[in-house]
Coordinates of C-alpha atoms in Angstrom, one line a residue:
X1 CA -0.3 -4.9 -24.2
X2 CA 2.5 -7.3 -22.8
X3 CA 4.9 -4.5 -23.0
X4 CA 3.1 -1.9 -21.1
X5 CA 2.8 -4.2 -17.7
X6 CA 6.5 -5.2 -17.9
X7 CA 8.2 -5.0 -14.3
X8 CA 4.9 -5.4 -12.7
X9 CA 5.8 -7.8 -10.1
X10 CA 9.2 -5.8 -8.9
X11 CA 6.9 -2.5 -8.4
X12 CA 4.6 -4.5 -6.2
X13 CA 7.5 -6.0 -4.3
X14 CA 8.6 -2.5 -3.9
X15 CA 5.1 -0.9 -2.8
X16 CA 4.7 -3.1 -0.2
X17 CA 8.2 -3.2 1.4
X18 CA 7.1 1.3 0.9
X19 CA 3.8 0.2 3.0
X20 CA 5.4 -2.0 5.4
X21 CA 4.9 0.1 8.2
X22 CA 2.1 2.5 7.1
X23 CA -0.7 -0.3 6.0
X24 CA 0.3 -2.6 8.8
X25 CA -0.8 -0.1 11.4
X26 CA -4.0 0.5 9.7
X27 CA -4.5 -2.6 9.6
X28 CA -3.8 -3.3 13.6
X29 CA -5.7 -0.4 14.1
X30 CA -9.0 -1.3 12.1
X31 CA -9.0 -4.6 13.2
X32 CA -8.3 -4.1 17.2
X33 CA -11.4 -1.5 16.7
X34 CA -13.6 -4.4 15.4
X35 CA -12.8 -6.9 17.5
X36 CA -12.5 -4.9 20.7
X37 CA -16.1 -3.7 19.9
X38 CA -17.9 -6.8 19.6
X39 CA -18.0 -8.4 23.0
X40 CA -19.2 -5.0 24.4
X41 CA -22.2 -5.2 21.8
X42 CA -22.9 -8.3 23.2
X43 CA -23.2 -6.9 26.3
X44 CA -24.9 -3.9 25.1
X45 CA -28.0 -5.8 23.6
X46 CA -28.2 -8.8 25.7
X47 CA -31.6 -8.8 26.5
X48 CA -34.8 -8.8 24.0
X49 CA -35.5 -4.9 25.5
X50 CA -32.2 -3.3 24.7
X51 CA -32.2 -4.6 21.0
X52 CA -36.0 -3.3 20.4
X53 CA -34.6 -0.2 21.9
X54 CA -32.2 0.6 19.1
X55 CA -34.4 -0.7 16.8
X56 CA -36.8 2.2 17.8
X57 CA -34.0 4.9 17.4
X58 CA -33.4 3.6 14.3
X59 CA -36.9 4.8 13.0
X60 CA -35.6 8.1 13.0
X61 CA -34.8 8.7 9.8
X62 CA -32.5 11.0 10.6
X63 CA -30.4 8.3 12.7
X64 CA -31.0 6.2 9.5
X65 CA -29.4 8.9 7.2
X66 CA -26.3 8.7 9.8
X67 CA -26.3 5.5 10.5
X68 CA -27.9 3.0 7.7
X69 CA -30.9 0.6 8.4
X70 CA -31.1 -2.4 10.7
X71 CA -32.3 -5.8 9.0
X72 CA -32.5 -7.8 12.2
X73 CA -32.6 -7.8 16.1
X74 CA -29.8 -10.4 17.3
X75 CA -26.6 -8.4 18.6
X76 CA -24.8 -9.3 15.6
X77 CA -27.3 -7.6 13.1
X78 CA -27.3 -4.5 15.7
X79 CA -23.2 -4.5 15.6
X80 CA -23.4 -4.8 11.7
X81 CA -25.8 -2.1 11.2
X82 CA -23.5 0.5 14.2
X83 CA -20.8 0.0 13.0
X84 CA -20.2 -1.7 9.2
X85 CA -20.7 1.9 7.9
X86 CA -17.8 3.7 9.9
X87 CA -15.4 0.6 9.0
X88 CA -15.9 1.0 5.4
X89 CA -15.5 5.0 5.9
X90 CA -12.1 4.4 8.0
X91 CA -11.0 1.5 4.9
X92 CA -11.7 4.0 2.0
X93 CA -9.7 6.7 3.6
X94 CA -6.8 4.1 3.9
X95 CA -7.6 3.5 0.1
X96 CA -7.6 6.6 -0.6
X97 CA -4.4 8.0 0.6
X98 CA -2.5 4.5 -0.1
X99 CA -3.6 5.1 -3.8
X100 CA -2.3 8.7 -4.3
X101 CA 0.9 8.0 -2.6
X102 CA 1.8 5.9 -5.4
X103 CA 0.8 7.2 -8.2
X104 CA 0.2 11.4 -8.2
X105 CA 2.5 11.7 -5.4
X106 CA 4.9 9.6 -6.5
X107 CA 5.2 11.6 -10.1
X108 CA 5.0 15.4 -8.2
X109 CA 8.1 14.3 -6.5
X110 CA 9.8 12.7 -9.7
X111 CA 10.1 9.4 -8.2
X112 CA 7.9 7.8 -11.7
X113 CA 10.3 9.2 -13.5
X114 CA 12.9 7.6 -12.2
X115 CA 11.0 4.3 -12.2
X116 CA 9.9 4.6 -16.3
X117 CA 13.7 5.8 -16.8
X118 CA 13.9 2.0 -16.2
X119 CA 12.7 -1.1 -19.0
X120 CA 9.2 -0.7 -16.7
X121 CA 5.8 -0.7 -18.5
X122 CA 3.8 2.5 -19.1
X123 CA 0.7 1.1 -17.0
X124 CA 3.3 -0.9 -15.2
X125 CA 3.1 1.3 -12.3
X126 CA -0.9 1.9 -11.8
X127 CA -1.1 -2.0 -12.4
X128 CA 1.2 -2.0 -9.3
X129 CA -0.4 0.0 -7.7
X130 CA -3.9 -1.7 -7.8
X131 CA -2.3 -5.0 -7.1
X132 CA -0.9 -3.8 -4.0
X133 CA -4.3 -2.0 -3.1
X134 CA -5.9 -5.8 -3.5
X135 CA -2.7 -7.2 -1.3
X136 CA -3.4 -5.0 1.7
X137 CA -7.3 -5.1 1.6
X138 CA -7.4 -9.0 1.3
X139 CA -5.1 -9.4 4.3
X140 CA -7.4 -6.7 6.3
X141 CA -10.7 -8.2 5.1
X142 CA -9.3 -11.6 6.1
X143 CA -7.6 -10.3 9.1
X144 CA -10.8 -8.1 10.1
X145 CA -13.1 -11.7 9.5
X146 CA -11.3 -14.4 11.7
X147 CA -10.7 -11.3 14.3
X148 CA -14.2 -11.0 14.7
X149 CA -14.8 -14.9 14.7
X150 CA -12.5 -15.4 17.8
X151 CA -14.6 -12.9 20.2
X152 CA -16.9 -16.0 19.7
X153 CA -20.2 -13.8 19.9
X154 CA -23.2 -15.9 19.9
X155 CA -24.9 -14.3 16.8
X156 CA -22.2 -13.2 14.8
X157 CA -21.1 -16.9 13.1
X158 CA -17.7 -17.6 11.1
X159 CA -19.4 -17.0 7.7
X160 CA -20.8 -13.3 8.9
X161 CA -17.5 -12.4 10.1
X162 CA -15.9 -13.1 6.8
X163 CA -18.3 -11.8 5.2
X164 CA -18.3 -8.4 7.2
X165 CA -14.7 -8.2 6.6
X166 CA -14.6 -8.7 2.8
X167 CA -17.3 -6.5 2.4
X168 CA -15.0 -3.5 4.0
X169 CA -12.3 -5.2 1.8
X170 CA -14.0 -4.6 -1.4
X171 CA -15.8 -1.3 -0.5
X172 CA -11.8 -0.4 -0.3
X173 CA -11.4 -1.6 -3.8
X174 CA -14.0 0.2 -5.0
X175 CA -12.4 3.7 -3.6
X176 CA -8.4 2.8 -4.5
X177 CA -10.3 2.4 -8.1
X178 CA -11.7 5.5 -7.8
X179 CA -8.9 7.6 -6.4
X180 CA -6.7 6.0 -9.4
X181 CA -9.2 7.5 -11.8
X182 CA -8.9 11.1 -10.0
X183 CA -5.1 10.3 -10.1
X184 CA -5.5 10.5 -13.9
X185 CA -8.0 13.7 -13.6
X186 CA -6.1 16.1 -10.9
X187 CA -2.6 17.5 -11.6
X188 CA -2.1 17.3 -8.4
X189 CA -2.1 14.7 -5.3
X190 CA -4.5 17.4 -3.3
X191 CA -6.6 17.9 -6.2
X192 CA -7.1 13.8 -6.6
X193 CA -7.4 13.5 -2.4
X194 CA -9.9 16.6 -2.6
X195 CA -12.1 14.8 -5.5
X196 CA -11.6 11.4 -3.3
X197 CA -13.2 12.3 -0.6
X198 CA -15.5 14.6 -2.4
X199 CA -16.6 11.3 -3.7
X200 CA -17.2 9.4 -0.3
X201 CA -19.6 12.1 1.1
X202 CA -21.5 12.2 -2.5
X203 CA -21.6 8.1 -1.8
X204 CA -22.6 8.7 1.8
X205 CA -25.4 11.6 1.0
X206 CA -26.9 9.2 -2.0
X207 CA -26.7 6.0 0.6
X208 CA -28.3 8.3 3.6
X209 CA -31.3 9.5 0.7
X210 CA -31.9 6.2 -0.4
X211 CA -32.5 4.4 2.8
X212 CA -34.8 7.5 4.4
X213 CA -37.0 7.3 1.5
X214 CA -37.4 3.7 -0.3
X215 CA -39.1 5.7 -3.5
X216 CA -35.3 6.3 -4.2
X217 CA -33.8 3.3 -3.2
X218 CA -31.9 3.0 -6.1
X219 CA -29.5 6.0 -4.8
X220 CA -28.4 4.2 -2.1
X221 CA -27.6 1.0 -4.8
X222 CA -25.5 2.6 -6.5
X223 CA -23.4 4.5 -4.0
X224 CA -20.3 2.0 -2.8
X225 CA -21.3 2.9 0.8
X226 CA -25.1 2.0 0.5
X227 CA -24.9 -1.4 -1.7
X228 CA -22.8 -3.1 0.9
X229 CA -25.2 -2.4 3.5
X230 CA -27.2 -4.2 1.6
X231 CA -25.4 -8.3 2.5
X232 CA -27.5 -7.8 5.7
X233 CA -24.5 -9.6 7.4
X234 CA -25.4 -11.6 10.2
X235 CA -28.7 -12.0 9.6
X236 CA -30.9 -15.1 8.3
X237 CA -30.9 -13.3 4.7
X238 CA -27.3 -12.6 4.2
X239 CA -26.4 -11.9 1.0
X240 CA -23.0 -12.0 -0.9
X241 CA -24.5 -10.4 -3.6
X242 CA -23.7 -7.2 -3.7
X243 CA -19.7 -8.1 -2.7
X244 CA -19.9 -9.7 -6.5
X245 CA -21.5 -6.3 -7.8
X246 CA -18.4 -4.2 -5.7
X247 CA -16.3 -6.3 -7.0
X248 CA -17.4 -5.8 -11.0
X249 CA -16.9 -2.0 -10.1
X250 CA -13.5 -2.3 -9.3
X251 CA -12.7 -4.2 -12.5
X252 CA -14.6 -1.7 -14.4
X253 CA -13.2 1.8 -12.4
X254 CA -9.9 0.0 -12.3
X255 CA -10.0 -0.2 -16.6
X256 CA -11.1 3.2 -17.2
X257 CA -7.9 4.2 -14.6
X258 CA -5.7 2.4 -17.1
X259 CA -6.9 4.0 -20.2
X260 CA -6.9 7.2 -18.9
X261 CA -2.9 6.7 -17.4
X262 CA -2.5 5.3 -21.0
X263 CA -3.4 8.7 -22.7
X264 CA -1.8 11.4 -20.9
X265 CA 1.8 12.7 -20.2
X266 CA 3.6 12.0 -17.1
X267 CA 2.8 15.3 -14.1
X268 CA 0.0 16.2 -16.3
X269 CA -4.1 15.6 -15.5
X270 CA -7.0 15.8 -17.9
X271 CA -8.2 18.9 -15.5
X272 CA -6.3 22.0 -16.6
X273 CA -4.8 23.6 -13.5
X274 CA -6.2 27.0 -12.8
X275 CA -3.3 29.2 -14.0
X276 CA -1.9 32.0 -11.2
X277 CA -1.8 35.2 -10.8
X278 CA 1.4 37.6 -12.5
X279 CA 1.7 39.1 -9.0
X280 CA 1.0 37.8 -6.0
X281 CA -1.4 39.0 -3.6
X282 CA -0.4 41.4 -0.6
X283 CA -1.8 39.0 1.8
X284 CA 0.9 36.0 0.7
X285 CA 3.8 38.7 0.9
X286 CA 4.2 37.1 4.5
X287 CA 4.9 33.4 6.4
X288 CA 1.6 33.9 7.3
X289 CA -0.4 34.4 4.3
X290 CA 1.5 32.1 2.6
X291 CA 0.7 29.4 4.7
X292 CA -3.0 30.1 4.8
X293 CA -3.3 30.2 1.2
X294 CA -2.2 26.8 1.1
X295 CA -4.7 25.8 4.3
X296 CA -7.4 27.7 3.7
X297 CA -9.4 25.4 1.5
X298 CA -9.0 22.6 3.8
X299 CA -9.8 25.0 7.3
X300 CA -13.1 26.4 5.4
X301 CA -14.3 22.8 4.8
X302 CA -12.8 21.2 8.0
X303 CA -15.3 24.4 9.8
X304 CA -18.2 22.9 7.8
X305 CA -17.7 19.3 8.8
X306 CA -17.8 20.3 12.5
X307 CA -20.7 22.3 12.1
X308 CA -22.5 19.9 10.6
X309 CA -21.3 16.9 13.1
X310 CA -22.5 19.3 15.7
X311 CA -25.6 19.9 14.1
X312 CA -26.4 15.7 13.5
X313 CA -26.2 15.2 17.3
X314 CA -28.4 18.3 18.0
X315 CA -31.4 16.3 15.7
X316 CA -31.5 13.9 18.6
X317 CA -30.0 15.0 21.7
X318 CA -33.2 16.0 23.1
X319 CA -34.6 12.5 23.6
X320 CA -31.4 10.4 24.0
X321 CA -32.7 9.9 27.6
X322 CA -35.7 7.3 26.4
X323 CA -33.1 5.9 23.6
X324 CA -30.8 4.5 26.1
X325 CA -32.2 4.0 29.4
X326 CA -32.2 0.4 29.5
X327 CA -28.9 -0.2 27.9
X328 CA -26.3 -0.5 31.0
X329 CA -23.2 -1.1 28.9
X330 CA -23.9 2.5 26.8
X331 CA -24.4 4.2 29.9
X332 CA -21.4 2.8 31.3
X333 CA -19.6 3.8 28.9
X334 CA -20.8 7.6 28.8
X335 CA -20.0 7.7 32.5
X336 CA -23.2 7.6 34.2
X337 CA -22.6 6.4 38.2
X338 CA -23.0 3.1 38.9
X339 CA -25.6 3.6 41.3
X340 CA -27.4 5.1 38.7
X341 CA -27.5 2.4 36.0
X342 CA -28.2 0.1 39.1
X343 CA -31.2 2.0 39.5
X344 CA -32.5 2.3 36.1
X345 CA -32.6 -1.8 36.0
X346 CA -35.4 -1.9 38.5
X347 CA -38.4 -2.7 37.7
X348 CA -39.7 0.7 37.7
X349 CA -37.9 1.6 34.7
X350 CA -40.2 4.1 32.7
X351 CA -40.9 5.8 36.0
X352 CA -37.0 6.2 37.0
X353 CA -36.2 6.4 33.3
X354 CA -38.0 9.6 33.3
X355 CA -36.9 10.9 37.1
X356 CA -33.3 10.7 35.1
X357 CA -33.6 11.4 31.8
X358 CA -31.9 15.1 32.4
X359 CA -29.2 13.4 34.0
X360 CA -29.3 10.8 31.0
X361 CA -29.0 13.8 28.4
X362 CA -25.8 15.6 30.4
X363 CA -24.0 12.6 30.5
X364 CA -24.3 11.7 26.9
X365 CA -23.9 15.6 26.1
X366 CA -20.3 15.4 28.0
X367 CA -19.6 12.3 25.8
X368 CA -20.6 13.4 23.0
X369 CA -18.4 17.3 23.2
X370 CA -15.3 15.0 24.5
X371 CA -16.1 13.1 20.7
X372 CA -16.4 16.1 19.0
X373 CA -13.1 17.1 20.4
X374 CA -11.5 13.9 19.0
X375 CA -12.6 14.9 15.8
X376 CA -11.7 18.5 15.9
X377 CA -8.1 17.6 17.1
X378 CA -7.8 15.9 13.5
X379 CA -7.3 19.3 11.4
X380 CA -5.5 20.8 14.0
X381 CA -2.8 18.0 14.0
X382 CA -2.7 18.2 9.9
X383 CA -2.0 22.1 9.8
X384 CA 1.3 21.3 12.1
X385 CA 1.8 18.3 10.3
X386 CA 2.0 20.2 7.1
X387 CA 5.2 21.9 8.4
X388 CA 6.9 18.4 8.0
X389 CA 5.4 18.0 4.5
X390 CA 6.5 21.1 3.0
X391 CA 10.3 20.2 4.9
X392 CA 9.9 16.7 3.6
X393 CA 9.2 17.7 0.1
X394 CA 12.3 20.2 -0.1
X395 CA 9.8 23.5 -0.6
X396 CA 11.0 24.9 3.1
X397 CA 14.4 25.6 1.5
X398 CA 13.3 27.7 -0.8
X399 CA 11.2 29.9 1.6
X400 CA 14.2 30.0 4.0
X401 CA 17.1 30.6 1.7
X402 CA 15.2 34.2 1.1
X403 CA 14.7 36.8 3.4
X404 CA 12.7 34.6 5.9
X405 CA 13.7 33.6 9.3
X406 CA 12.7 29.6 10.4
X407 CA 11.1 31.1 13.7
X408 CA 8.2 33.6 11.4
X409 CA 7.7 30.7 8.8
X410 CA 7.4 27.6 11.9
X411 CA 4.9 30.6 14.0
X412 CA 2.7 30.5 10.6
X413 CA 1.6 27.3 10.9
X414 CA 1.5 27.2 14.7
X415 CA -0.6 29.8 14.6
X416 CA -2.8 29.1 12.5
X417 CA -3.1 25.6 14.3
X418 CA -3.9 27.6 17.7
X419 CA -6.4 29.7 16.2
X420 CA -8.0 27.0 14.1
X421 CA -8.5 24.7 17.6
X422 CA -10.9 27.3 18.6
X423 CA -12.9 28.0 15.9
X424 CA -13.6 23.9 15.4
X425 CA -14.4 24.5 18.7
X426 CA -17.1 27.3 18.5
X427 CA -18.7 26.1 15.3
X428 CA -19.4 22.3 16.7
X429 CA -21.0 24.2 19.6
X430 CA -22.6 26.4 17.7
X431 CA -24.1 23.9 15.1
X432 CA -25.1 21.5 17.6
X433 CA -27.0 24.4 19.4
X434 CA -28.4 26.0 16.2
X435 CA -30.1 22.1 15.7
X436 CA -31.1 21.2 19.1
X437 CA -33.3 24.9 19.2
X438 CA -35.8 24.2 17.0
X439 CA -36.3 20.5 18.8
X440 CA -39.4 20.5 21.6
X441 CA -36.8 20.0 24.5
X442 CA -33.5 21.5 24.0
X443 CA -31.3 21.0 27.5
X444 CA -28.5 23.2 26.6
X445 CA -27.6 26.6 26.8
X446 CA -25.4 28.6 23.5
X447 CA -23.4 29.8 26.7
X448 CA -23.3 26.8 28.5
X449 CA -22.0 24.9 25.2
X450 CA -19.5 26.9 24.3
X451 CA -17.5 26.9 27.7
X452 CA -18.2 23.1 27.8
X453 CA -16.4 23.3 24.2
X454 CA -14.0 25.7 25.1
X455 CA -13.0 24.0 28.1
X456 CA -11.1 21.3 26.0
X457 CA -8.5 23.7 24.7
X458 CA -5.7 23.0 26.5
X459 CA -6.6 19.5 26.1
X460 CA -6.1 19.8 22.5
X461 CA -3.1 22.6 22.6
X462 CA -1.0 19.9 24.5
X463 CA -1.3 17.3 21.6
X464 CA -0.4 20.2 19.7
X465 CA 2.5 21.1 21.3
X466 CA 3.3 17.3 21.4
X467 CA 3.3 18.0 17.0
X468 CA 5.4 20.6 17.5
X469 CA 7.9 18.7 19.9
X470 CA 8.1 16.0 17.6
X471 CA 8.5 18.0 14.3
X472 CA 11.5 20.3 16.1
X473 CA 13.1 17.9 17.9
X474 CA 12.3 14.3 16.0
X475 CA 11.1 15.0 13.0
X476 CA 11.5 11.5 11.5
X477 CA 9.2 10.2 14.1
X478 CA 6.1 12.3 13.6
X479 CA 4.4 9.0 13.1
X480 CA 4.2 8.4 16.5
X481 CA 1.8 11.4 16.9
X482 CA -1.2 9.3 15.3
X483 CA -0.2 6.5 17.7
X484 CA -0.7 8.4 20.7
X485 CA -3.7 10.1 19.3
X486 CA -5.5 6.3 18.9
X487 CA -4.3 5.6 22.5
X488 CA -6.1 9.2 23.5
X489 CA -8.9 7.5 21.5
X490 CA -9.6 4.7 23.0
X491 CA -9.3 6.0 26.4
X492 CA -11.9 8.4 25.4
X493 CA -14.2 5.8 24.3
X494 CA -13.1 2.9 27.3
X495 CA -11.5 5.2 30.1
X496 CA -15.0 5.9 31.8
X497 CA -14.7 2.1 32.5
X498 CA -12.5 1.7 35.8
X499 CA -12.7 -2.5 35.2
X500 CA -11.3 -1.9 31.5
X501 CA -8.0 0.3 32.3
X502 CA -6.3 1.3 35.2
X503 CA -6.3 4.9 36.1
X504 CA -2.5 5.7 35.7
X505 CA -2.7 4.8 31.7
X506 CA -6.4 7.0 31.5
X507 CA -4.0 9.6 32.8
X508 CA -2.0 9.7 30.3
X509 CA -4.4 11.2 28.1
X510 CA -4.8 14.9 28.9
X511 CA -8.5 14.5 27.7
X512 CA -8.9 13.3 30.9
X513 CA -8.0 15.9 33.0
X514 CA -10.7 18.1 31.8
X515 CA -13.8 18.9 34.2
X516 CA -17.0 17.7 32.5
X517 CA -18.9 20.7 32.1
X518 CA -22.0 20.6 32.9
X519 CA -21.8 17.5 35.4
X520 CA -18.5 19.7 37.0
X521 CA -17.7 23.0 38.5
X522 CA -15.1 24.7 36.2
X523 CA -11.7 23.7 38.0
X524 CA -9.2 26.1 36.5
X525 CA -5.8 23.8 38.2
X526 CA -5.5 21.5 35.1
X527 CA -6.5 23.8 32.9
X528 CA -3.6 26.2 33.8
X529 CA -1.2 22.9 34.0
X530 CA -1.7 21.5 30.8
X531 CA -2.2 25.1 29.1
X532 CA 1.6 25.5 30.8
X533 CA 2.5 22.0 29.3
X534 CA 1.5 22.6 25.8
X535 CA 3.2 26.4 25.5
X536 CA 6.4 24.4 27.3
X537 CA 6.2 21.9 24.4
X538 CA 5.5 24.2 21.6
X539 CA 8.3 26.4 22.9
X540 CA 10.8 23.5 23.2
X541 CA 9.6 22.6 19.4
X542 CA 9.9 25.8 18.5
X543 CA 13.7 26.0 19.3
X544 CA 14.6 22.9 18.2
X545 CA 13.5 23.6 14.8
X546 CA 15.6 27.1 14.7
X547 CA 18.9 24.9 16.0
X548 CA 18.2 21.6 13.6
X549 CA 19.3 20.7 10.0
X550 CA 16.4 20.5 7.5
X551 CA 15.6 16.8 7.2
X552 CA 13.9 16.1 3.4

């Protein structure tokens, strides 16, 4: 056994000088969001009336299947139960990716090879690769604890903190053990990243069954996003319980991940890959059809996810007005006038609650489609991205040394990335209409949706074009597209507050530039502009990937 872990301690070294860049801005990232979040929450519910408020929304069960349950009503146990279960999301999709970068990844592109050419254990590498996986989610569980300790929140003490941020910590252990098992399974790094996150919506549908109905509690136990919920962090019955259980899973994943490296060949997976055709299809005689047969498993279940995120807002849109009338901060935040929120804080509240509750639901309908836009803008950005991948990975060369010009093969994935922006578009509209039909009050219009929806296009075509820029003109610094998509983030989520940023930065973001349909008249000016903008940059992308050298 000695033998097969020989070299251990070099591969580790070597990981992390690979993650150096890549984990520490996840890490910046996730704990920014954390601790930036938590004075607003105290804001948010600093009065009795605004926590019994949520508390009430939260006896939806259909918030609870979205959102988990609440075990207490300070501000800490109201930021624990908002947002513990999107952190733990956001640190398993870190996990995930971190995971089969090392390991399936790593052997499709012959690197392991190279490393076992070398007096280096046969589990030396997976051991590795766990160890660094326990490196980089100890520094963010620690990193995400003390941030959240220095806001200095009333309720949320040291101990919470820490234990909020080793929970996320081991949930992330729990999902690195999983991928490596699916590393072992798949032949392939999309196969294990498909069956990864395959496995974090089976873990987020058992958690969301088990707390709606407690007859079937158990499901939510034994799904790695339910059990955490269950320390109850900064509440009087705080629990470190189930971190101890987590953290059994991961020895016990992490051990069936060995034996299973331990028993196959190096490239090959326990799950036979489907063998091809003799011939290929007509359709994939093109740029075009090629490149959609690669994407089209990932655009069919990218159209689902936005239908169904469309459809989870519709169950409640309808009465969002009573939800958050008497929280100020949220309605800051969704860009309700001042004068407004000043008025819902007299003491006439239900009757002005009501006299506004339209204006209530357009507000948070507008902040809600410029979400959904955040969301949809993700696939988008990974179809263009893909055209660095298949560069990066050397299988361009063989496409272009045939009897294929750069310009058709670069226009199939642009394409596809153009059309794809609008369908996201249509089906979050669509779905969020289809639920919020069949509720008693519905406020919107299928119409009225879709142009609201629609209206962000050129929004999203000029991040686009800001792919393409960067792919035909720097390719090596693609990287700086995700850090200028967080910036367009967090101006979605702050921007509405003129105290929090100053306007010049807010207009950086070409999110802002949109008219807020239905609160606005349709103003076609910055529409034309940044529609002008994004074909400039796609165009300028576009030639500067003809003239460059292919950069692997």
């Amino acid at each position: 056994m000695r033998g097969n872990f020989d070299n251990t301690g070099r591969l580790v070294r070597f990981m992390l000088r690979r993650e150096r860049v890549i984990a520490t801005i996840w890490i910046i990232i996730l704990v920014l969001f954390s601790v930036a979040l938590a004075p607003g929450m105290e804001e948010m519910f600093i009065d009795q009336a605004a926590r019994d408020q949520v508390i009430a929304i939260y006896d939806n069960p259909i918030m609870v299947s979205m959102m988990g349950p609440v075990y207490g009503n300070t501000t800490g146990a109201m930021y624990s139960a908002m947002m513990l279960l999107w952190y733990m999301l956001a640190v398993a999709i870190m996990n995930i990716f971190l995971v089969v970068r090392h390991t399936r990844a790593d052997e499709e592109h012959g690197r392991t090879e190279v490393v076992r050419s070398l007096p280096v254990g046969k589990l030396a590498n997976i051991n590795a690769v766990m160890i660094t996986a326990l490196i980089i989610n100890t520094i963010l569980a620690i990193a995400t604890g003390l941030g959240m300790a220095v806001t200095q929140v009333e309720t949320m003490g040291f101990a919470g903190c820490m234990l909020y941020g080793i929970t996320s910590g081991a949930t992330g252990l729990v999902f690195a053990a999983i991928t490596a098992v699916f590393c072992q399974l798949s032949q392939s790094s999309g196969g294990a990243v498909g069956l990864s996150f395959l496995t974090v919506g089976g873990a987020y549908m058992l958690r969301a069954m088990g707390d709606i109905d407690k007859s079937v509690e158990f499901l939510s136990l034994i799904s790695p996003l339910g059990l955490p919920l269950r320390t109850k962090i900064f509440t009087a019955d705080e629990s470190w319980l189930p971190v101890l259980i987590l953290l059994l899973e991961v020895v016990i994943i992490s051990a069936l991940a060995y034996k299973l490296n331990s028993m196959r060949d190096l490239g090959q997976g326990f799950i036979p890959a489907k063998p091809g055709k003799k011939e290929a299809a007509k359709s994939m005689l093109s740029p075009f059809g090629l490149s959609f047969r690669l994407l089209r498993k990932m655009l069919i279940i990218w159209l689902i996810t936005m239908f169904c995120a469309g459809a989870s807002y519709g169950t409640v849109i309808g009465d969002i007005g009573s939800y958050v009338s008497n929280m100020p901060a949220y309605l800051e935040m969704v860009g309700l006038p001042p004068e407004v929120i000043e008025a819902l804080s007299d003491e006439q509240m239900e009757e002005i609650a009501e006299e506004y509750a339209d204006m209530i639901t357009e507000y948070f309908g507008v902040f809600i489609t410029g979400m959904m836009t955040l969301i949809s803008l993700i696939p988008v950005l990974l179809v263009v991205l893909r055209l660095r991948s298949e560069e990066r990975d050397g299988r361009v060369e063989h496409v272009i040394s045939r009897a294929v010009s750069r310009g058709k093969y670069f226009c199939g994935y642009i394409t596809i990335a153009y059309v794809l922006s609008v369908f996201t578009q249509l089906f979050t509209a669509v779905g969020l209409y289809a639920v919020a039909a069949t509720a008693e009050k519905n406020p919107f219009t299928i119409d009225g949706l879709i142009i609201a929806y629609m209206s962000y296009l050129p929004a999203i075509w000029v991040m686009l074009g800001f792919a393409v820029l960067l792919i035909g003109i720097f390719p090596k610094a693609t990287g700086v597209l995700w850090g200028y998509y967080g910036f367009v983030c967090f101006v979605m989520f702050l921007g509405s507050m003129p105290d929090l940023l100053p306007k010049w930065l807010t207009s950086l973001s070409p999110m802002k530039h949109i008219p807020q349909i239905p609160l606005e008249e349709m103003n076609w000016v910055p529409i034309i502009i940044l529609t002008i903008i994004a074909l400039a940059l796609t165009t300028i992308g576009f030639f500067g990937y003809k003239q460059r050298d292919m950069v692997t």
